[in-house]
Amino acid sequence: MGLNKKSVDDFSAAGKRVLVRCDFNVPLKNGEITDETRIVAALPTIQKLVNDGGKVILCSHLGKVKNGPNEGESLAPVAKRLSEKLGKEVKFVADYNVTGEAATAAVAAMQPGDVILLQNTRFRGAEETKNGAQFSKELADLCDDYVCDAFGSSHRAHASVAGVTDCVRAKGGNCAVGYLMEKEINFLGNAVENPVSPFVAILGGAKVADKLNVISNLLEKCDTLIIGGGMAYTFLKAQGYEVGTSLCDDSKLDYCKEMMAKAEQLGKKLLLPVDTVVTSEFPNPIDAEIATEVYDSTELPADKMGMDIGPRTQALYAEAVKSAKTVVWNGPMGVFENPILAKGTVAVAQALADTDAATIIGGGDSAAAINQLGFADKVTHISTGGGASLEFLEGKELPGVYAADDK
C-alpha cells in the first residue's frame, strides 16, 4: 500500500482554520455515549492541531439519518465528552444546515487553539449523494486546510470525506491525513502488502457475499486462510456436505469451489470447521439461553442449524495462529452476541491475545468482541473501520485516503 500521504506533521496549523473529518459515529443509548473508542482515537490529531495554535473545526456523521435531522442523532453528546477529554471547551454548533450562518459566525469568532464541532454532516442530506458539490464548497469555505482522520468513513466518496479536498486544494490549502488514518494505513497496509510470514488471515461473519474479493485477495497474500462464522456453511455445502438449516448462500457454491481450488493451486492452507455447535432454532431474543449439541461438520443433521465452531475447531484454529508472525482477523466465529454461542469467537480472541505475532483486528464485530472480552491491550492494532478495513483488505482504493495530498 506504500501510501506516501501528507500528514498533520507535514504542515503548520498555527493561526490557520483546520477542518478535521473525524469518525464520531458512536453508539448512543438514551442520549448517552456507550462506547467512546472512536472519540479517544481522534484525540491525538486534535491535540496536535490545538498545540500548534490552529483553529480546529471538527465534523462527522452519526447514525444513518433516514428521516432528516433529529435530536436523537445530534452530535451534542460528543461535544460534551470531547470537552471532558481535551480539558477545554469544544463549542458545539447546533446548526441543522451544518455550514449555515451559525457555523460561519462561530468560525469567524475563533481564536488559535479553539475547537468547535459542527452538527451531524448527514443532516445536510447532500452528504451521501454524488452531487454534494455545494456542500463540499461550503465546508471548504470554513477552513484553510483539511485533515481526514475518519478511517471508518474513508471508503465513502462523500462531501466531507473526499469532495471537500478539491475545493480546499483549489485555494492553496493542505489536504492531509491525521494520526489515526496514518496508523490504519500503516498497520492494515503493511499487514497485507508486506506481511511477515507465516501470515494467517481469519475471516468470519455471516455472508460469503460480503467477503468475496477479500477471500480472493487474501489467498494470494497469506499462508493460511481460516474460515468461520455463517460463511463456513456455504464452503461445507460446496464440498458436498449437509448443512441443515444453517445460513448458506447457494448462489455462491461455485465461487467457494473456485476459492478452494485456488488455495490448492497456490499451495495455501484453507481451514474450515471440523466440528460445529448446532441448535434447533435461532435464539430469540439473541442472547436467550439455548440448548446446543456438537456434531462433526461433515455430519450435520438436516433439521439443525450451525451456530458456532466446535471445540476441536477452536483448538485447530488456535494452533494455526500459534506459529504465525502476522494475523489479520475480520468477523466472528459464531453468534457471539449470545454467551453460549460466543465460545468460538472467544477462543480465537484468546489465541490472538496469547501469540507474539503482529495481530490486526479488522473492525466491526471482531473489534467489538475483542473490546468486550478485555483483550484490546493484548493485540497490536484494532481498526476503527469495519467496511473500510474490509475494502482495504480487498486491495481497493479508499476515496478518503487517496484524496489526501501526496508528500
Short mmCIF file of C-alpha atoms in Angstrom, two decimals:
data_model
loop_
_atom_site.label_atom_id
_atom_site.label_comp_id
_atom_site.label_asym_id
_atom_site.label_seq_id
_atom_site.Cartn_x
_atom_site.Cartn_y
_atom_site.Cartn_z
CA MET A 1 0.00 0.00 0.00
CA GLY A 2 3.07 2.31 0.13
CA LEU A 3 0.86 5.36 0.60
CA ASN A 4 3.07 8.37 0.96
CA LYS A 5 0.42 10.86 2.07
CA LYS A 6 0.87 14.27 3.66
CA SER A 7 0.13 14.07 7.39
CA VAL A 8 -0.57 16.63 10.13
CA ASP A 9 3.17 16.66 10.83
CA ASP A 10 3.89 17.99 7.33
CA PHE A 11 2.35 21.47 7.69
CA SER A 12 1.93 24.09 10.39
CA ALA A 13 -1.59 24.80 11.59
CA ALA A 14 -0.56 27.95 13.50
CA GLY A 15 -3.28 30.57 13.11
CA LYS A 16 -4.99 28.50 10.40
CA ARG A 17 -8.58 27.27 10.30
CA VAL A 18 -8.30 23.48 10.00
CA LEU A 19 -11.34 21.33 9.19
CA VAL A 20 -10.92 17.80 10.56
CA ARG A 21 -13.23 15.00 9.40
CA CYS A 22 -13.45 12.64 12.37
CA ASP A 23 -15.37 9.42 12.88
CA PHE A 24 -17.64 10.20 15.83
CA ASN A 25 -20.25 7.63 14.77
CA VAL A 26 -20.52 6.40 18.37
CA PRO A 27 -23.24 4.20 19.89
CA LEU A 28 -25.82 6.18 21.91
CA LYS A 29 -28.38 4.95 24.43
CA ASN A 30 -30.85 7.50 25.79
CA GLY A 31 -28.53 10.29 24.65
CA GLU A 32 -25.52 8.81 26.46
CA ILE A 33 -22.40 7.51 24.68
CA THR A 34 -21.93 3.79 25.46
CA ASP A 35 -18.53 3.30 23.77
CA GLU A 36 -16.08 6.18 23.41
CA THR A 37 -13.37 4.28 21.47
CA ARG A 38 -13.74 6.48 18.38
CA ILE A 39 -13.60 9.70 20.40
CA VAL A 40 -10.40 8.59 22.16
CA ALA A 41 -8.89 7.56 18.81
CA ALA A 42 -9.37 11.10 17.43
CA LEU A 43 -7.69 12.90 20.36
CA PRO A 44 -4.00 12.80 19.25
CA THR A 45 -4.71 14.60 15.96
CA ILE A 46 -6.98 17.21 17.60
CA GLN A 47 -4.44 17.80 20.39
CA LYS A 48 -1.60 18.26 17.88
CA LEU A 49 -3.54 20.91 15.92
CA VAL A 50 -4.57 22.70 19.15
CA ASN A 51 -0.94 22.70 20.37
CA ASP A 52 0.14 24.16 17.01
CA GLY A 53 -2.23 27.08 17.59
CA GLY A 54 -4.70 26.02 14.92
CA LYS A 55 -8.40 26.91 14.92
CA VAL A 56 -9.81 23.40 14.89
CA ILE A 57 -13.20 22.75 13.25
CA LEU A 58 -14.42 19.17 13.68
CA CYS A 59 -17.08 17.42 11.61
CA SER A 60 -18.52 13.90 11.48
CA HIS A 61 -21.65 11.92 10.70
CA LEU A 62 -23.61 9.94 13.29
CA GLY A 63 -26.10 7.19 12.51
CA LYS A 64 -27.86 6.64 9.20
CA VAL A 65 -30.23 9.67 9.34
CA LYS A 66 -33.08 8.20 7.34
CA ASN A 67 -35.81 10.79 8.01
CA GLY A 68 -33.95 14.09 8.13
CA PRO A 69 -32.39 15.90 11.10
CA ASN A 70 -33.40 14.79 14.60
CA GLU A 71 -32.06 15.42 18.09
CA GLY A 72 -31.54 11.68 18.62
CA GLU A 73 -28.65 11.79 16.13
CA SER A 74 -27.23 15.17 17.11
CA LEU A 75 -23.50 15.33 17.89
CA ALA A 76 -24.16 17.35 21.07
CA PRO A 77 -23.22 14.42 23.41
CA VAL A 78 -19.92 14.05 21.50
CA ALA A 79 -19.05 17.72 22.05
CA LYS A 80 -19.67 17.27 25.78
CA ARG A 81 -17.47 14.15 26.03
CA LEU A 82 -14.76 15.72 23.86
CA SER A 83 -14.65 18.77 26.16
CA GLU A 84 -14.03 16.46 29.12
CA LYS A 85 -11.32 14.50 27.27
CA LEU A 86 -9.48 17.56 25.96
CA GLY A 87 -9.83 19.52 29.20
CA LYS A 88 -11.16 22.52 27.30
CA GLU A 89 -14.49 23.62 25.85
CA VAL A 90 -15.46 22.18 22.49
CA LYS A 91 -18.12 24.58 21.25
CA PHE A 92 -20.99 22.78 19.56
CA VAL A 93 -22.73 24.45 16.62
CA ALA A 94 -26.28 23.03 16.62
CA ASP A 95 -26.97 24.19 13.06
CA TYR A 96 -29.00 21.59 11.14
CA ASN A 97 -27.70 23.12 7.92
CA VAL A 98 -24.17 22.25 9.21
CA THR A 99 -22.42 25.11 7.36
CA GLY A 100 -25.04 27.86 7.80
CA GLU A 101 -24.86 31.28 9.48
CA ALA A 102 -24.34 29.88 12.98
CA ALA A 103 -21.34 27.84 11.80
CA THR A 104 -19.87 30.75 9.80
CA ALA A 105 -20.20 33.09 12.82
CA ALA A 106 -18.70 30.52 15.23
CA VAL A 107 -15.68 30.00 12.97
CA ALA A 108 -15.20 33.77 12.49
CA ALA A 109 -15.06 34.21 16.29
CA MET A 110 -12.40 31.51 16.83
CA GLN A 111 -9.05 32.16 18.47
CA PRO A 112 -5.91 30.00 17.97
CA GLY A 113 -6.31 26.78 19.98
CA ASP A 114 -10.13 26.91 19.94
CA VAL A 115 -12.14 23.82 18.97
CA ILE A 116 -15.67 23.70 17.57
CA LEU A 117 -17.78 20.75 16.45
CA LEU A 118 -20.25 21.12 13.58
CA GLN A 119 -23.61 19.33 13.52
CA ASN A 120 -24.02 15.83 12.03
CA THR A 121 -22.94 16.11 8.37
CA ARG A 122 -25.70 13.70 7.30
CA PHE A 123 -28.33 16.23 8.47
CA ARG A 124 -27.39 18.10 5.32
CA GLY A 125 -28.71 15.34 3.04
CA ALA A 126 -26.27 16.07 0.21
CA GLU A 127 -23.54 14.34 2.22
CA GLU A 128 -24.36 10.89 0.86
CA THR A 129 -25.17 11.82 -2.72
CA LYS A 130 -22.85 12.10 -5.67
CA ASN A 131 -23.93 15.73 -6.17
CA GLY A 132 -22.67 17.12 -2.88
CA ALA A 133 -20.60 19.78 -4.71
CA GLN A 134 -22.31 22.72 -2.99
CA PHE A 135 -21.87 21.16 0.45
CA SER A 136 -18.20 20.41 -0.34
CA LYS A 137 -17.65 24.08 -1.28
CA GLU A 138 -19.38 25.38 1.88
CA LEU A 139 -17.24 23.11 4.08
CA ALA A 140 -14.11 24.31 2.30
CA ASP A 141 -15.19 27.96 2.76
CA LEU A 142 -14.98 27.45 6.54
CA CYS A 143 -11.30 26.42 6.52
CA ASP A 144 -7.79 26.98 5.18
CA ASP A 145 -6.58 23.36 5.48
CA TYR A 146 -8.31 19.97 5.69
CA VAL A 147 -7.40 16.80 7.60
CA CYS A 148 -9.14 13.44 7.15
CA ASP A 149 -8.90 11.31 10.27
CA ALA A 150 -12.07 9.25 9.72
CA PHE A 151 -10.83 5.87 8.55
CA GLY A 152 -14.26 4.36 9.28
CA SER A 153 -15.77 6.62 6.58
CA SER A 154 -12.82 6.68 4.18
CA HIS A 155 -14.41 4.16 1.80
CA ARG A 156 -17.20 6.66 1.06
CA ALA A 157 -16.68 9.40 -1.54
CA HIS A 158 -18.84 11.81 0.50
CA ALA A 159 -18.64 15.62 0.55
CA SER A 160 -16.96 15.79 3.98
CA VAL A 161 -14.60 12.89 3.22
CA ALA A 162 -13.37 13.41 -0.35
CA GLY A 163 -15.40 16.15 -2.10
CA VAL A 164 -14.12 18.95 0.15
CA THR A 165 -10.47 18.24 -0.77
CA ASP A 166 -10.74 19.59 -4.33
CA CYS A 167 -12.18 22.88 -3.03
CA VAL A 168 -9.51 23.26 -0.32
CA ARG A 169 -6.73 22.42 -2.77
CA ALA A 170 -8.11 24.92 -5.32
CA LYS A 171 -7.47 27.76 -2.87
CA GLY A 172 -3.96 26.56 -1.98
CA GLY A 173 -4.77 24.69 1.23
CA ASN A 174 -3.26 21.45 2.51
CA CYS A 175 -5.19 18.18 2.43
CA ALA A 176 -3.62 15.74 4.88
CA VAL A 177 -4.37 12.61 6.89
CA GLY A 178 -4.46 12.54 10.69
CA TYR A 179 -2.59 10.23 13.04
CA LEU A 180 -5.41 7.68 13.18
CA MET A 181 -5.60 7.42 9.38
CA GLU A 182 -1.81 7.13 9.22
CA LYS A 183 -1.85 4.31 11.77
CA GLU A 184 -4.62 2.43 9.92
CA ILE A 185 -2.82 2.76 6.57
CA ASN A 186 0.46 1.57 8.08
CA PHE A 187 -0.93 -1.41 10.01
CA LEU A 188 -3.52 -2.70 7.55
CA GLY A 189 -1.44 -1.80 4.51
CA ASN A 190 1.74 -3.42 5.76
CA ALA A 191 -0.09 -6.46 7.12
CA VAL A 192 -1.49 -7.22 3.69
CA GLU A 193 1.21 -5.88 1.34
CA ASN A 194 4.38 -6.66 3.31
CA PRO A 195 3.40 -9.26 5.92
CA VAL A 196 5.98 -11.08 7.98
CA SER A 197 5.38 -14.78 7.25
CA PRO A 198 3.75 -17.03 8.24
CA PHE A 199 0.73 -14.80 7.59
CA VAL A 200 -2.61 -16.17 8.85
CA ALA A 201 -5.90 -14.50 7.86
CA ILE A 202 -9.09 -15.32 9.76
CA LEU A 203 -12.45 -14.49 8.18
CA GLY A 204 -15.82 -14.94 9.86
CA GLY A 205 -19.18 -13.27 9.78
CA ALA A 206 -22.46 -14.24 8.21
CA LYS A 207 -22.21 -13.95 4.46
CA VAL A 208 -19.73 -15.12 1.82
CA ALA A 209 -21.08 -12.35 -0.45
CA ASP A 210 -19.65 -9.66 1.89
CA LYS A 211 -16.16 -11.15 1.65
CA LEU A 212 -15.89 -12.36 -1.96
CA ASN A 213 -13.00 -10.14 -3.01
CA VAL A 214 -11.37 -10.27 0.43
CA ILE A 215 -11.13 -14.08 0.27
CA SER A 216 -9.62 -13.98 -3.22
CA ASN A 217 -7.17 -11.17 -2.40
CA LEU A 218 -6.04 -12.68 0.92
CA LEU A 219 -5.44 -16.12 -0.62
CA GLU A 220 -2.77 -14.50 -2.78
CA LYS A 221 -1.08 -12.88 0.24
CA CYS A 222 -1.48 -15.23 3.22
CA ASP A 223 -0.07 -18.66 4.04
CA THR A 224 -3.20 -19.89 5.84
CA LEU A 225 -6.80 -18.72 5.45
CA ILE A 226 -9.17 -19.69 8.25
CA ILE A 227 -12.93 -19.57 7.61
CA GLY A 228 -15.52 -19.44 10.40
CA GLY A 229 -18.92 -17.90 11.06
CA GLY A 230 -22.01 -18.31 8.90
CA MET A 231 -19.98 -18.21 5.69
CA ALA A 232 -18.31 -21.54 6.55
CA TYR A 233 -21.53 -23.44 5.76
CA THR A 234 -21.53 -22.34 2.11
CA PHE A 235 -17.99 -23.75 1.85
CA LEU A 236 -19.06 -27.01 3.53
CA LYS A 237 -22.05 -27.37 1.21
CA ALA A 238 -19.75 -26.68 -1.76
CA GLN A 239 -17.78 -29.75 -0.62
CA GLY A 240 -20.99 -31.79 -0.82
CA TYR A 241 -21.86 -31.93 2.88
CA GLU A 242 -25.26 -31.50 4.53
CA VAL A 243 -25.54 -28.13 6.32
CA GLY A 244 -29.09 -28.48 7.65
CA THR A 245 -30.87 -25.16 8.25
CA SER A 246 -27.58 -23.27 8.66
CA LEU A 247 -27.03 -19.96 6.89
CA CYS A 248 -25.99 -20.82 3.34
CA ASP A 249 -25.77 -18.90 0.07
CA ASP A 250 -26.46 -21.40 -2.72
CA SER A 251 -25.61 -18.78 -5.36
CA LYS A 252 -22.00 -18.76 -4.09
CA LEU A 253 -21.30 -22.52 -4.11
CA ASP A 254 -19.32 -22.35 -7.36
CA TYR A 255 -17.34 -19.40 -6.02
CA CYS A 256 -16.43 -21.39 -2.89
CA LYS A 257 -15.29 -24.31 -5.08
CA GLU A 258 -13.14 -21.88 -7.09
CA MET A 259 -11.57 -20.48 -3.91
CA MET A 260 -10.77 -23.97 -2.55
CA ALA A 261 -9.19 -24.86 -5.92
CA LYS A 262 -7.27 -21.57 -5.90
CA ALA A 263 -5.89 -22.31 -2.41
CA GLU A 264 -4.73 -25.74 -3.55
CA GLN A 265 -3.18 -24.36 -6.71
CA LEU A 266 -1.28 -21.65 -4.76
CA GLY A 267 -0.19 -24.13 -2.08
CA LYS A 268 -2.10 -22.27 0.65
CA LYS A 269 -3.91 -23.84 3.60
CA LEU A 270 -7.65 -23.14 3.72
CA LEU A 271 -9.05 -24.27 7.07
CA LEU A 272 -12.77 -24.95 7.58
CA PRO A 273 -14.56 -26.04 10.79
CA VAL A 274 -14.14 -29.73 11.63
CA ASP A 275 -16.89 -29.65 14.24
CA THR A 276 -19.89 -27.38 14.75
CA VAL A 277 -22.12 -26.23 17.60
CA VAL A 278 -25.75 -26.62 16.47
CA THR A 279 -29.18 -25.59 17.77
CA SER A 280 -32.74 -26.37 16.71
CA GLU A 281 -33.52 -22.71 16.02
CA PHE A 282 -32.07 -19.22 16.19
CA PRO A 283 -32.14 -17.81 19.75
CA ASN A 284 -34.94 -15.30 20.38
CA PRO A 285 -34.03 -12.89 21.85
CA ILE A 286 -30.49 -13.23 20.50
CA ASP A 287 -28.92 -13.63 23.97
CA ALA A 288 -31.51 -16.14 25.27
CA GLU A 289 -30.42 -19.40 26.88
CA ILE A 290 -30.47 -22.15 24.27
CA ALA A 291 -29.74 -25.90 24.15
CA THR A 292 -26.76 -26.86 21.94
CA GLU A 293 -25.13 -30.02 20.59
CA VAL A 294 -21.79 -30.58 18.85
CA TYR A 295 -21.51 -32.53 15.58
CA ASP A 296 -18.71 -33.24 13.11
CA SER A 297 -19.01 -30.65 10.34
CA THR A 298 -19.33 -33.48 7.80
CA GLU A 299 -22.36 -34.93 9.62
CA LEU A 300 -24.68 -32.03 10.44
CA PRO A 301 -28.33 -33.08 10.95
CA ALA A 302 -30.78 -31.89 8.28
CA ASP A 303 -33.04 -30.22 10.88
CA LYS A 304 -30.32 -28.34 12.86
CA MET A 305 -28.60 -25.00 12.43
CA GLY A 306 -24.83 -24.37 12.78
CA MET A 307 -24.21 -21.52 15.25
CA ASP A 308 -20.52 -21.62 16.23
CA ILE A 309 -17.29 -23.52 15.67
CA GLY A 310 -16.88 -26.56 17.95
CA PRO A 311 -14.11 -27.31 20.49
CA ARG A 312 -11.89 -29.29 18.06
CA THR A 313 -12.08 -26.44 15.54
CA GLN A 314 -11.23 -23.93 18.27
CA ALA A 315 -8.08 -25.93 19.05
CA LEU A 316 -7.22 -26.28 15.33
CA TYR A 317 -7.56 -22.53 14.68
CA ALA A 318 -5.62 -21.61 17.86
CA GLU A 319 -2.80 -23.95 16.76
CA ALA A 320 -2.65 -22.28 13.32
CA VAL A 321 -2.31 -18.87 14.98
CA LYS A 322 0.42 -20.04 17.39
CA SER A 323 3.19 -20.24 14.79
CA ALA A 324 2.12 -17.11 12.85
CA LYS A 325 4.09 -13.89 12.65
CA THR A 326 1.21 -11.80 11.21
CA VAL A 327 -2.52 -12.37 11.87
CA VAL A 328 -5.44 -10.42 10.42
CA TRP A 329 -8.91 -11.19 11.81
CA ASN A 330 -12.24 -9.94 10.47
CA GLY A 331 -15.59 -11.40 11.54
CA PRO A 332 -16.82 -13.53 14.49
CA MET A 333 -16.82 -17.34 14.50
CA GLY A 334 -20.46 -17.66 15.56
CA VAL A 335 -23.41 -15.78 17.04
CA PHE A 336 -21.10 -14.07 19.54
CA GLU A 337 -23.88 -11.83 20.94
CA ASN A 338 -25.08 -14.96 22.77
CA PRO A 339 -22.69 -16.10 25.57
CA ILE A 340 -23.43 -19.79 24.82
CA LEU A 341 -22.58 -19.30 21.12
CA ALA A 342 -19.59 -17.00 21.66
CA LYS A 343 -17.08 -19.68 22.67
CA GLY A 344 -15.51 -19.97 19.20
CA THR A 345 -15.04 -16.21 18.94
CA VAL A 346 -13.63 -16.12 22.49
CA ALA A 347 -11.19 -18.94 21.65
CA VAL A 348 -9.89 -17.10 18.56
CA ALA A 349 -9.59 -13.85 20.53
CA GLN A 350 -7.67 -15.71 23.26
CA ALA A 351 -5.34 -17.25 20.66
CA LEU A 352 -4.59 -13.79 19.28
CA ALA A 353 -4.01 -12.43 22.78
CA ASP A 354 -1.55 -15.28 23.50
CA THR A 355 0.55 -15.05 20.33
CA ASP A 356 3.68 -12.96 19.77
CA ALA A 357 2.57 -12.24 16.18
CA ALA A 358 1.55 -8.81 14.91
CA THR A 359 -2.23 -9.03 15.34
CA ILE A 360 -4.58 -6.75 13.41
CA ILE A 361 -8.33 -6.78 14.07
CA GLY A 362 -10.34 -5.55 11.09
CA GLY A 363 -13.04 -3.50 12.77
CA GLY A 364 -16.76 -4.23 13.12
CA ASP A 365 -17.89 -7.22 15.18
CA SER A 366 -14.35 -8.57 15.68
CA ALA A 367 -13.31 -5.26 17.27
CA ALA A 368 -16.44 -5.29 19.46
CA ALA A 369 -15.66 -8.86 20.53
CA ILE A 370 -12.02 -8.07 21.40
CA ASN A 371 -13.12 -4.99 23.40
CA GLN A 372 -15.92 -6.83 25.24
CA LEU A 373 -13.59 -9.69 26.16
CA GLY A 374 -11.00 -7.30 27.57
CA PHE A 375 -8.24 -8.31 25.12
CA ALA A 376 -7.84 -4.87 23.49
CA ASP A 377 -4.44 -4.26 25.09
CA LYS A 378 -3.20 -7.71 24.00
CA VAL A 379 -3.46 -7.12 20.23
CA THR A 380 -1.27 -4.94 18.03
CA HIS A 381 -3.96 -2.91 16.30
CA ILE A 382 -7.76 -2.70 16.29
CA SER A 383 -9.10 -0.99 13.20
CA THR A 384 -11.76 1.67 13.74
CA GLY A 385 -13.37 0.95 10.37
CA GLY A 386 -15.44 -2.15 9.59
CA GLY A 387 -16.42 -1.57 5.96
CA ALA A 388 -13.30 0.49 5.28
CA SER A 389 -10.94 -2.15 6.63
CA LEU A 390 -12.71 -4.82 4.55
CA GLU A 391 -12.28 -2.75 1.37
CA PHE A 392 -8.65 -2.13 2.32
CA LEU A 393 -8.14 -5.91 2.70
CA GLU A 394 -9.70 -6.32 -0.76
CA GLY A 395 -6.99 -4.06 -2.15
CA LYS A 396 -9.46 -1.31 -3.11
CA GLU A 397 -8.53 2.36 -3.25
CA LEU A 398 -10.30 4.25 -0.47
CA PRO A 399 -11.53 7.72 -1.56
CA GLY A 400 -10.75 9.32 1.83
CA VAL A 401 -7.15 8.09 1.67
CA TYR A 402 -6.44 8.85 -1.95
CA ALA A 403 -7.98 12.33 -1.77
CA ALA A 404 -5.16 13.49 0.53
CA ASP A 405 -2.10 15.24 -0.93
CA ASP A 406 0.93 13.14 -1.74
CA LYS A 407 4.06 14.14 0.16
#
